PDB file of C-alpha atoms and ligand atoms in Angstrom:
ATOM      1  CA  MET A  24    -164.501  93.339  64.573  1.00 91.00           C
ATOM      2  CA  ILE A  25    -166.273  92.933  61.247  1.00 96.00           C
ATOM      3  CA  VAL A  26    -169.029  95.523  60.820  1.00 95.00           C
ATOM      4  CA  LEU A  27    -172.090  94.335  58.886  1.00 97.00           C
ATOM      5  CA  LYS A  28    -173.985  96.994  56.961  1.00 98.00           C
ATOM      6  CA  THR A  29    -177.743  97.409  57.114  1.00 97.00           C
ATOM      7  CA  SER A  30    -179.651  97.731  53.859  1.00 96.00           C
ATOM      8  CA  SER A  31    -179.884 101.519  54.246  1.00 97.00           C
ATOM      9  CA  GLU A  32    -176.144 101.690  54.920  1.00 98.00           C
ATOM     10  CA  LEU A  33    -175.555  99.564  51.838  1.00 98.00           C
ATOM     11  CA  GLU A  34    -177.456 102.123  49.784  1.00 98.00           C
ATOM     12  CA  LEU A  35    -175.057 104.829  50.982  1.00 98.00           C
ATOM     13  CA  MET A  36    -172.135 102.508  50.255  1.00 98.00           C
ATOM     14  CA  ARG A  37    -173.457 102.111  46.724  1.00 98.00           C
ATOM     15  CA  VAL A  38    -173.462 105.863  46.178  1.00 98.00           C
ATOM     16  CA  ALA A  39    -169.965 106.266  47.649  1.00 98.00           C
ATOM     17  CA  CYS A  40    -168.756 103.421  45.448  1.00 98.00           C
ATOM     18  CA  GLN A  41    -170.376 104.853  42.329  1.00 98.00           C
ATOM     19  CA  ILE A  42    -168.658 108.184  42.907  1.00 98.00           C
ATOM     20  CA  SER A  43    -165.378 106.324  43.458  1.00 98.00           C
ATOM     21  CA  ALA A  44    -165.871 104.335  40.260  1.00 98.00           C
ATOM     22  CA  GLN A  45    -166.683 107.403  38.201  1.00 98.00           C
ATOM     23  CA  ALA A  46    -163.673 109.207  39.668  1.00 98.00           C
ATOM     24  CA  LEU A  47    -161.532 106.307  38.475  1.00 98.00           C
ATOM     25  CA  VAL A  48    -163.009 106.666  34.983  1.00 98.00           C
ATOM     26  CA  VAL A  49    -162.197 110.396  35.044  1.00 98.00           C
ATOM     27  CA  GLY A  50    -158.599 109.585  35.977  1.00 98.00           C
ATOM     28  CA  GLY A  51    -158.229 106.643  33.621  1.00 98.00           C
ATOM     29  CA  GLU A  52    -159.368 108.643  30.607  1.00 98.00           C
ATOM     30  CA  MET A  53    -156.580 111.138  31.300  1.00 98.00           C
ATOM     31  CA  VAL A  54    -153.811 108.536  31.231  1.00 98.00           C
ATOM     32  CA  LYS A  55    -151.929 109.609  28.105  1.00 98.00           C
ATOM     33  CA  PRO A  56    -148.329 110.503  27.321  1.00 98.00           C
ATOM     34  CA  GLY A  57    -147.603 114.120  28.256  1.00 98.00           C
ATOM     35  CA  VAL A  58    -150.068 114.348  31.132  1.00 98.00           C
ATOM     36  CA  THR A  59    -148.736 114.804  34.674  1.00 98.00           C
ATOM     37  CA  THR A  60    -150.003 112.772  37.592  1.00 98.00           C
ATOM     38  CA  ALA A  61    -150.851 116.037  39.381  1.00 98.00           C
ATOM     39  CA  GLN A  62    -153.228 116.955  36.536  1.00 98.00           C
ATOM     40  CA  ILE A  63    -155.011 113.630  36.945  1.00 99.00           C
ATOM     41  CA  ASP A  64    -155.228 114.046  40.702  1.00 98.00           C
ATOM     42  CA  LYS A  65    -156.654 117.545  40.302  1.00 98.00           C
ATOM     43  CA  ALA A  66    -159.396 116.323  37.955  1.00 98.00           C
ATOM     44  CA  ILE A  67    -160.266 113.465  40.306  1.00 98.00           C
ATOM     45  CA  HIS A  68    -160.433 115.840  43.255  1.00 98.00           C
ATOM     46  CA  LYS A  69    -162.701 118.212  41.353  1.00 98.00           C
ATOM     47  CA  PHE A  70    -165.004 115.401  40.271  1.00 98.00           C
ATOM     48  CA  ILE A  71    -165.411 113.944  43.765  1.00 98.00           C
ATOM     49  CA  LYS A  72    -166.153 117.371  45.237  1.00 98.00           C
ATOM     50  CA  SER A  73    -168.710 117.994  42.469  1.00 98.00           C
ATOM     51  CA  GLN A  74    -170.585 114.909  43.718  1.00 98.00           C
ATOM     52  CA  ASN A  75    -170.857 116.351  47.231  1.00 98.00           C
ATOM     53  CA  ALA A  76    -168.367 113.763  48.428  1.00 98.00           C
ATOM     54  CA  ILE A  77    -164.934 113.922  50.031  1.00 98.00           C
ATOM     55  CA  PRO A  78    -161.789 112.298  48.628  1.00 98.00           C
ATOM     56  CA  SER A  79    -161.170 109.514  51.161  1.00 98.00           C
ATOM     57  CA  PHE A  80    -157.428 109.468  50.611  1.00 98.00           C
ATOM     58  CA  LEU A  81    -156.783 113.200  51.028  1.00 98.00           C
ATOM     59  CA  GLY A  82    -155.203 113.647  54.436  1.00 97.00           C
ATOM     60  CA  TYR A  83    -155.495 109.942  55.288  1.00 97.00           C
ATOM     61  CA  ASN A  84    -152.506 109.400  57.577  1.00 96.00           C
ATOM     62  CA  GLY A  85    -151.273 112.644  56.044  1.00 97.00           C
ATOM     63  CA  PHE A  86    -151.487 111.540  52.389  1.00 98.00           C
ATOM     64  CA  PRO A  87    -151.259 114.783  50.371  1.00 98.00           C
ATOM     65  CA  ALA A  88    -153.540 114.006  47.398  1.00 98.00           C
ATOM     66  CA  SER A  89    -156.949 112.639  46.393  1.00 98.00           C
ATOM     67  CA  ALA A  90    -155.634 109.676  44.416  1.00 98.00           C
ATOM     68  CA  CYS A  91    -152.616 107.402  44.581  1.00 98.00           C
ATOM     69  CA  ILE A  92    -150.980 107.281  41.152  1.00 98.00           C
ATOM     70  CA  SER A  93    -148.230 104.711  40.674  1.00 98.00           C
ATOM     71  CA  ILE A  94    -146.277 104.271  37.437  1.00 98.00           C
ATOM     72  CA  ASN A  95    -144.527 101.143  36.095  1.00 98.00           C
ATOM     73  CA  ASP A  96    -142.476  99.650  38.958  1.00 98.00           C
ATOM     74  CA  GLU A  97    -144.425 101.675  41.511  1.00 98.00           C
ATOM     75  CA  VAL A  98    -146.947  99.330  43.097  1.00 98.00           C
ATOM     76  CA  ILE A  99    -149.192 101.567  45.204  1.00 98.00           C
ATOM     77  CA  HIS A 100    -149.328 104.844  47.132  1.00 98.00           C
ATOM     78  CA  GLY A 101    -147.555 106.939  44.493  1.00 98.00           C
ATOM     79  CA  ILE A 102    -147.915 110.653  45.242  1.00 98.00           C
ATOM     80  CA  PRO A 103    -149.217 112.713  42.298  1.00 98.00           C
ATOM     81  CA  GLY A 104    -146.846 115.441  41.158  1.00 98.00           C
ATOM     82  CA  GLY A 105    -144.980 116.817  38.196  1.00 98.00           C
ATOM     83  CA  ARG A 106    -144.017 113.462  36.711  1.00 98.00           C
ATOM     84  CA  VAL A 107    -145.013 113.337  33.054  1.00 98.00           C
ATOM     85  CA  ILE A 108    -146.529 110.097  31.768  1.00 98.00           C
ATOM     86  CA  GLN A 109    -144.445 108.581  28.969  1.00 98.00           C
ATOM     87  CA  PRO A 110    -145.517 106.412  26.018  1.00 98.00           C
ATOM     88  CA  GLY A 111    -145.589 102.773  27.108  1.00 98.00           C
ATOM     89  CA  ASP A 112    -146.072 103.520  30.815  1.00 98.00           C
ATOM     90  CA  ILE A 113    -148.591 101.595  32.860  1.00 98.00           C
ATOM     91  CA  VAL A 114    -150.318 103.820  35.380  1.00 99.00           C
ATOM     92  CA  SER A 115    -152.176 102.556  38.439  1.00 99.00           C
ATOM     93  CA  ILE A 116    -154.787 104.868  39.937  1.00 99.00           C
ATOM     94  CA  ASP A 117    -156.327 104.117  43.325  1.00 98.00           C
ATOM     95  CA  VAL A 118    -159.154 106.371  44.516  1.00 98.00           C
ATOM     96  CA  GLY A 119    -161.883 106.424  47.139  1.00 98.00           C
ATOM     97  CA  ALA A 120    -164.760 108.731  47.993  1.00 98.00           C
ATOM     98  CA  LEU A 121    -166.519 109.370  51.293  1.00 98.00           C
ATOM     99  CA  TYR A 122    -170.239 110.054  50.938  1.00 98.00           C
ATOM    100  CA  LYS A 123    -172.558 110.571  53.908  1.00 98.00           C
ATOM    101  CA  GLY A 124    -170.182 108.719  56.183  1.00 98.00           C
ATOM    102  CA  PHE A 125    -169.358 105.759  53.934  1.00 98.00           C
ATOM    103  CA  ASN A 126    -166.339 105.036  51.759  1.00 98.00           C
ATOM    104  CA  GLY A 127    -165.885 103.475  48.355  1.00 98.00           C
ATOM    105  CA  ASP A 128    -162.479 102.251  47.206  1.00 98.00           C
ATOM    106  CA  ASN A 129    -161.279 101.104  43.790  1.00 98.00           C
ATOM    107  CA  ALA A 130    -158.219 100.960  41.590  1.00 99.00           C
ATOM    108  CA  ALA A 131    -157.137 100.034  38.085  1.00 99.00           C
ATOM    109  CA  THR A 132    -154.038 100.081  35.929  1.00 99.00           C
ATOM    110  CA  PHE A 133    -154.190 101.954  32.618  1.00 99.00           C
ATOM    111  CA  ALA A 134    -151.918 101.872  29.572  1.00 98.00           C
ATOM    112  CA  ALA A 135    -150.397 105.085  28.210  1.00 98.00           C
ATOM    113  CA  GLY A 136    -150.317 104.584  24.458  1.00 97.00           C
ATOM    114  CA  GLU A 137    -148.770 101.384  23.127  1.00 97.00           C
ATOM    115  CA  ILE A 138    -147.470  99.074  25.833  1.00 98.00           C
ATOM    116  CA  SER A 139    -145.453  95.883  25.613  1.00 98.00           C
ATOM    117  CA  PRO A 140    -147.294  92.558  25.286  1.00 98.00           C
ATOM    118  CA  GLU A 141    -145.760  91.535  28.623  1.00 98.00           C
ATOM    119  CA  ALA A 142    -147.174  94.611  30.345  1.00 98.00           C
ATOM    120  CA  GLN A 143    -150.565  93.974  28.780  1.00 98.00           C
ATOM    121  CA  ARG A 144    -150.484  90.404  30.027  1.00 98.00           C
ATOM    122  CA  LEU A 145    -149.597  91.529  33.542  1.00 98.00           C
ATOM    123  CA  MET A 146    -152.557  93.904  33.507  1.00 98.00           C
ATOM    124  CA  ASP A 147    -154.919  91.277  32.084  1.00 98.00           C
ATOM    125  CA  VAL A 148    -153.882  88.640  34.625  1.00 98.00           C
ATOM    126  CA  THR A 149    -154.181  91.080  37.530  1.00 99.00           C
ATOM    127  CA  ARG A 150    -157.663  92.213  36.457  1.00 98.00           C
ATOM    128  CA  GLU A 151    -158.783  88.632  35.960  1.00 98.00           C
ATOM    129  CA  SER A 152    -157.361  87.566  39.340  1.00 98.00           C
ATOM    130  CA  LEU A 153    -159.546  90.219  40.961  1.00 98.00           C
ATOM    131  CA  HIS A 154    -162.579  88.678  39.296  1.00 98.00           C
ATOM    132  CA  MET A 155    -161.504  85.200  40.417  1.00 98.00           C
ATOM    133  CA  GLY A 156    -161.374  86.534  43.966  1.00 98.00           C
ATOM    134  CA  ILE A 157    -164.771  88.200  43.622  1.00 98.00           C
ATOM    135  CA  ALA A 158    -166.304  84.971  42.306  1.00 98.00           C
ATOM    136  CA  ALA A 159    -165.166  83.212  45.497  1.00 98.00           C
ATOM    137  CA  ALA A 160    -166.661  85.911  47.746  1.00 98.00           C
ATOM    138  CA  LEU A 161    -169.801  83.929  48.499  1.00 98.00           C
ATOM    139  CA  SER A 162    -171.773  84.064  51.700  1.00 98.00           C
ATOM    140  CA  GLY A 163    -170.649  81.050  53.745  1.00 98.00           C
ATOM    141  CA  ASN A 164    -167.178  80.958  52.200  1.00 98.00           C
ATOM    142  CA  ARG A 165    -164.177  82.227  54.106  1.00 98.00           C
ATOM    143  CA  VAL A 166    -161.723  85.011  53.372  1.00 98.00           C
ATOM    144  CA  GLY A 167    -159.139  82.336  52.565  1.00 98.00           C
ATOM    145  CA  ASP A 168    -161.282  81.157  49.667  1.00 98.00           C
ATOM    146  CA  VAL A 169    -160.993  84.615  48.096  1.00 98.00           C
ATOM    147  CA  SER A 170    -157.268  84.793  48.845  1.00 98.00           C
ATOM    148  CA  ASN A 171    -156.620  81.361  47.434  1.00 98.00           C
ATOM    149  CA  ALA A 172    -158.609  82.041  44.260  1.00 98.00           C
ATOM    150  CA  VAL A 173    -156.454  85.110  43.534  1.00 98.00           C
ATOM    151  CA  GLN A 174    -153.205  83.326  44.361  1.00 98.00           C
ATOM    152  CA  THR A 175    -153.973  80.192  42.360  1.00 98.00           C
ATOM    153  CA  TYR A 176    -154.877  82.213  39.274  1.00 98.00           C
ATOM    154  CA  VAL A 177    -151.835  84.503  39.436  1.00 98.00           C
ATOM    155  CA  GLU A 178    -149.230  81.867  40.188  1.00 98.00           C
ATOM    156  CA  GLN A 179    -149.985  79.848  37.061  1.00 98.00           C
ATOM    157  CA  TYR A 180    -148.571  82.818  35.123  1.00 98.00           C
ATOM    158  CA  GLY A 181    -145.439  83.017  37.269  1.00 98.00           C
ATOM    159  CA  PHE A 182    -146.090  86.552  38.470  1.00 98.00           C
ATOM    160  CA  GLY A 183    -145.233  87.765  41.979  1.00 98.00           C
ATOM    161  CA  ILE A 184    -147.940  88.520  44.535  1.00 98.00           C
ATOM    162  CA  VAL A 185    -147.361  91.465  46.870  1.00 98.00           C
ATOM    163  CA  ARG A 186    -147.858  90.173  50.403  1.00 98.00           C
ATOM    164  CA  GLU A 187    -147.047  93.241  52.502  1.00 98.00           C
ATOM    165  CA  PHE A 188    -150.283  94.953  51.435  1.00 98.00           C
ATOM    166  CA  VAL A 189    -153.733  93.387  51.354  1.00 98.00           C
ATOM    167  CA  GLY A 190    -157.397  94.049  50.695  1.00 98.00           C
ATOM    168  CA  HIS A 191    -159.704  94.996  53.526  1.00 98.00           C
ATOM    169  CA  GLY A 192    -163.156  95.595  54.848  1.00 98.00           C
ATOM    170  CA  VAL A 193    -164.498  99.031  53.942  1.00 98.00           C
ATOM    171  CA  GLY A 194    -167.370 101.139  55.249  1.00 98.00           C
ATOM    172  CA  LYS A 195    -167.427 104.017  57.714  1.00 98.00           C
ATOM    173  CA  ASP A 196    -163.676 103.502  57.868  1.00 97.00           C
ATOM    174  CA  MET A 197    -161.690 103.088  54.705  1.00 97.00           C
ATOM    175  CA  HIS A 198    -159.826 100.174  56.237  1.00 97.00           C
ATOM    176  CA  GLU A 199    -161.931  97.854  58.368  1.00 97.00           C
ATOM    177  CA  ALA A 200    -161.671  94.205  59.355  1.00 98.00           C
ATOM    178  CA  PRO A 201    -161.157  91.708  57.881  1.00 98.00           C
ATOM    179  CA  GLU A 202    -157.868  91.820  56.045  1.00 98.00           C
ATOM    180  CA  VAL A 203    -158.206  90.199  52.612  1.00 98.00           C
ATOM    181  CA  PRO A 204    -154.778  88.928  51.507  1.00 98.00           C
ATOM    182  CA  ASN A 205    -154.089  87.983  47.895  1.00 98.00           C
ATOM    183  CA  PHE A 206    -152.628  84.678  49.013  1.00 98.00           C
ATOM    184  CA  GLY A 207    -153.730  82.046  51.480  1.00 98.00           C
ATOM    185  CA  LYS A 208    -155.389  78.737  52.137  1.00 98.00           C
ATOM    186  CA  ALA A 209    -158.931  77.965  51.085  1.00 98.00           C
ATOM    187  CA  GLY A 210    -161.308  77.329  53.966  1.00 98.00           C
ATOM    188  CA  ARG A 211    -159.353  79.511  56.404  1.00 98.00           C
ATOM    189  CA  GLY A 212    -160.013  82.914  57.899  1.00 98.00           C
ATOM    190  CA  PRO A 213    -163.182  84.786  58.831  1.00 98.00           C
ATOM    191  CA  ARG A 214    -166.452  83.593  57.351  1.00 98.00           C
ATOM    192  CA  LEU A 215    -168.085  85.823  54.737  1.00 98.00           C
ATOM    193  CA  THR A 216    -171.664  86.781  55.502  1.00 98.00           C
ATOM    194  CA  ALA A 217    -174.296  88.969  53.882  1.00 98.00           C
ATOM    195  CA  GLY A 218    -173.842  92.615  54.871  1.00 98.00           C
ATOM    196  CA  MET A 219    -170.059  92.546  54.738  1.00 98.00           C
ATOM    197  CA  THR A 220    -168.407  95.005  52.364  1.00 98.00           C
ATOM    198  CA  ILE A 221    -164.826  94.326  51.368  1.00 98.00           C
ATOM    199  CA  ALA A 222    -162.240  95.709  48.974  1.00 98.00           C
ATOM    200  CA  ILE A 223    -160.391  93.007  47.049  1.00 99.00           C
ATOM    201  CA  GLU A 224    -157.214  94.383  45.492  1.00 98.00           C
ATOM    202  CA  PRO A 225    -154.536  92.174  43.963  1.00 99.00           C
ATOM    203  CA  MET A 226    -151.173  93.933  43.532  1.00 99.00           C
ATOM    204  CA  ILE A 227    -149.189  91.797  41.114  1.00 99.00           C
ATOM    205  CA  ASN A 228    -145.570  92.150  39.990  1.00 98.00           C
ATOM    206  CA  MET A 229    -144.039  90.855  36.788  1.00 98.00           C
ATOM    207  CA  GLY A 230    -141.041  89.648  38.791  1.00 98.00           C
ATOM    208  CA  GLY A 231    -140.897  88.753  42.478  1.00 98.00           C
ATOM    209  CA  GLY A 232    -143.492  89.838  45.010  1.00 98.00           C
ATOM    210  CA  GLY A 233    -141.037  91.829  47.128  1.00 98.00           C
ATOM    211  CA  VAL A 234    -141.508  95.571  47.580  1.00 98.00           C
ATOM    212  CA  LYS A 235    -139.692  98.543  49.116  1.00 98.00           C
ATOM    213  CA  MET A 236    -140.781 101.990  50.249  1.00 98.00           C
ATOM    214  CA  LEU A 237    -139.276 105.128  48.742  1.00 97.00           C
ATOM    215  CA  SER A 238    -137.797 107.878  50.894  1.00 97.00           C
ATOM    216  CA  ASP A 239    -141.007 109.934  50.413  1.00 97.00           C
ATOM    217  CA  GLY A 240    -142.498 107.608  53.019  1.00 97.00           C
ATOM    218  CA  TRP A 241    -145.388 106.618  50.751  1.00 98.00           C
ATOM    219  CA  THR A 242    -144.496 105.217  47.356  1.00 98.00           C
ATOM    220  CA  ILE A 243    -144.164 101.435  47.275  1.00 98.00           C
ATOM    221  CA  LYS A 244    -142.033 100.008  44.445  1.00 98.00           C
ATOM    222  CA  THR A 245    -141.171  96.506  43.371  1.00 98.00           C
ATOM    223  CA  ALA A 246    -137.902  95.410  44.979  1.00 98.00           C
ATOM    224  CA  ASP A 247    -136.573  94.066  41.681  1.00 98.00           C
ATOM    225  CA  GLY A 248    -137.676  96.984  39.489  1.00 98.00           C
ATOM    226  CA  SER A 249    -140.219  94.902  37.578  1.00 98.00           C
ATOM    227  CA  LEU A 250    -143.588  96.290  36.490  1.00 98.00           C
ATOM    228  CA  SER A 251    -146.583  96.100  38.806  1.00 99.00           C
ATOM    229  CA  ALA A 252    -150.353  96.206  38.255  1.00 99.00           C
ATOM    230  CA  HIS A 253    -153.228  96.821  40.666  1.00 99.00           C
ATOM    231  CA  PHE A 254    -156.959  96.309  40.290  1.00 99.00           C
ATOM    232  CA  GLU A 255    -159.500  96.789  43.075  1.00 99.00           C
ATOM    233  CA  HIS A 256    -163.253  96.687  43.556  1.00 98.00           C
ATOM    234  CA  THR A 257    -165.393  97.242  46.613  1.00 98.00           C
ATOM    235  CA  ILE A 258    -167.962  94.466  46.815  1.00 98.00           C
ATOM    236  CA  ALA A 259    -170.874  93.556  49.058  1.00 98.00           C
ATOM    237  CA  ILE A 260    -171.440  89.987  50.195  1.00 98.00           C
ATOM    238  CA  THR A 261    -175.107  89.181  49.620  1.00 98.00           C
ATOM    239  CA  ASP A 262    -177.249  86.075  49.830  1.00 97.00           C
ATOM    240  CA  ASN A 263    -177.433  86.236  46.036  1.00 97.00           C
ATOM    241  CA  GLY A 264    -173.673  86.281  45.506  1.00 97.00           C
ATOM    242  CA  PRO A 265    -171.065  89.022  45.405  1.00 98.00           C
ATOM    243  CA  ALA A 266    -172.261  92.467  44.262  1.00 98.00           C
ATOM    244  CA  ILE A 267    -169.587  94.698  42.757  1.00 98.00           C
ATOM    245  CA  LEU A 268    -170.345  98.194  44.042  1.00 98.00           C
ATOM    246  CA  THR A 269    -167.627  99.999  42.088  1.00 98.00           C
ATOM    247  CA  THR A 270    -168.678  99.158  38.533  1.00 97.00           C
ATOM    248  CA  PRO A 271    -169.256 102.572  36.963  1.00 93.00           C
TER     249      PRO A 271
HETATM  250 MG1   MG O 330    -158.084  99.536  49.147  1.00 86.17          MG
END
């Protein structure tokens, strides 16, 4: 069931999303060679708590940290730890905050020092595909219009779209209906209406779209070892177009 948010609930969503967005800035600014992913996670945790919010990811299905931090061929759900970021790495941070019962969710991929032109292009295309999806998130459209906008944009660059993981509704629960795939047919799926809040999150691989899970039970990597990028915003569907709630 798709839960529509009232205007007062949307105000709480906005706060949760702002905290999430600022937490992502805190993490992103720390992405530099020599920093460990655990250091980034610790700073994110501290920031979210300082805002009287709760890290949404901490303890979610047993996840042991406040942010997912995934490097290079890791797609999503990387567990922060002692790994040291190296020059040329691309580092995806995914973070959410729970504030007064509502969740925000956002992600971005950051460059550690100089990265290859190919890696930069992958990041640019992934970020832009998110904005193509957001632009299609109009009241009266369907989820498939968002999915198709992302897919059409990405495929012209020959990159692989991860299909096993998808965007989602977000609100009191971090993952609500509907699912928002990064591929699909325009005009299909649930209709978008004002009051819906969804997280759109393309996960795009330089090679094929296939993925595998590591033995830690969390980390998702590209099956072919190619680089992967991930950008995500939480947005609200409004009668005046899509509103990005996680712009810091
Ligand atoms: Mg998400």
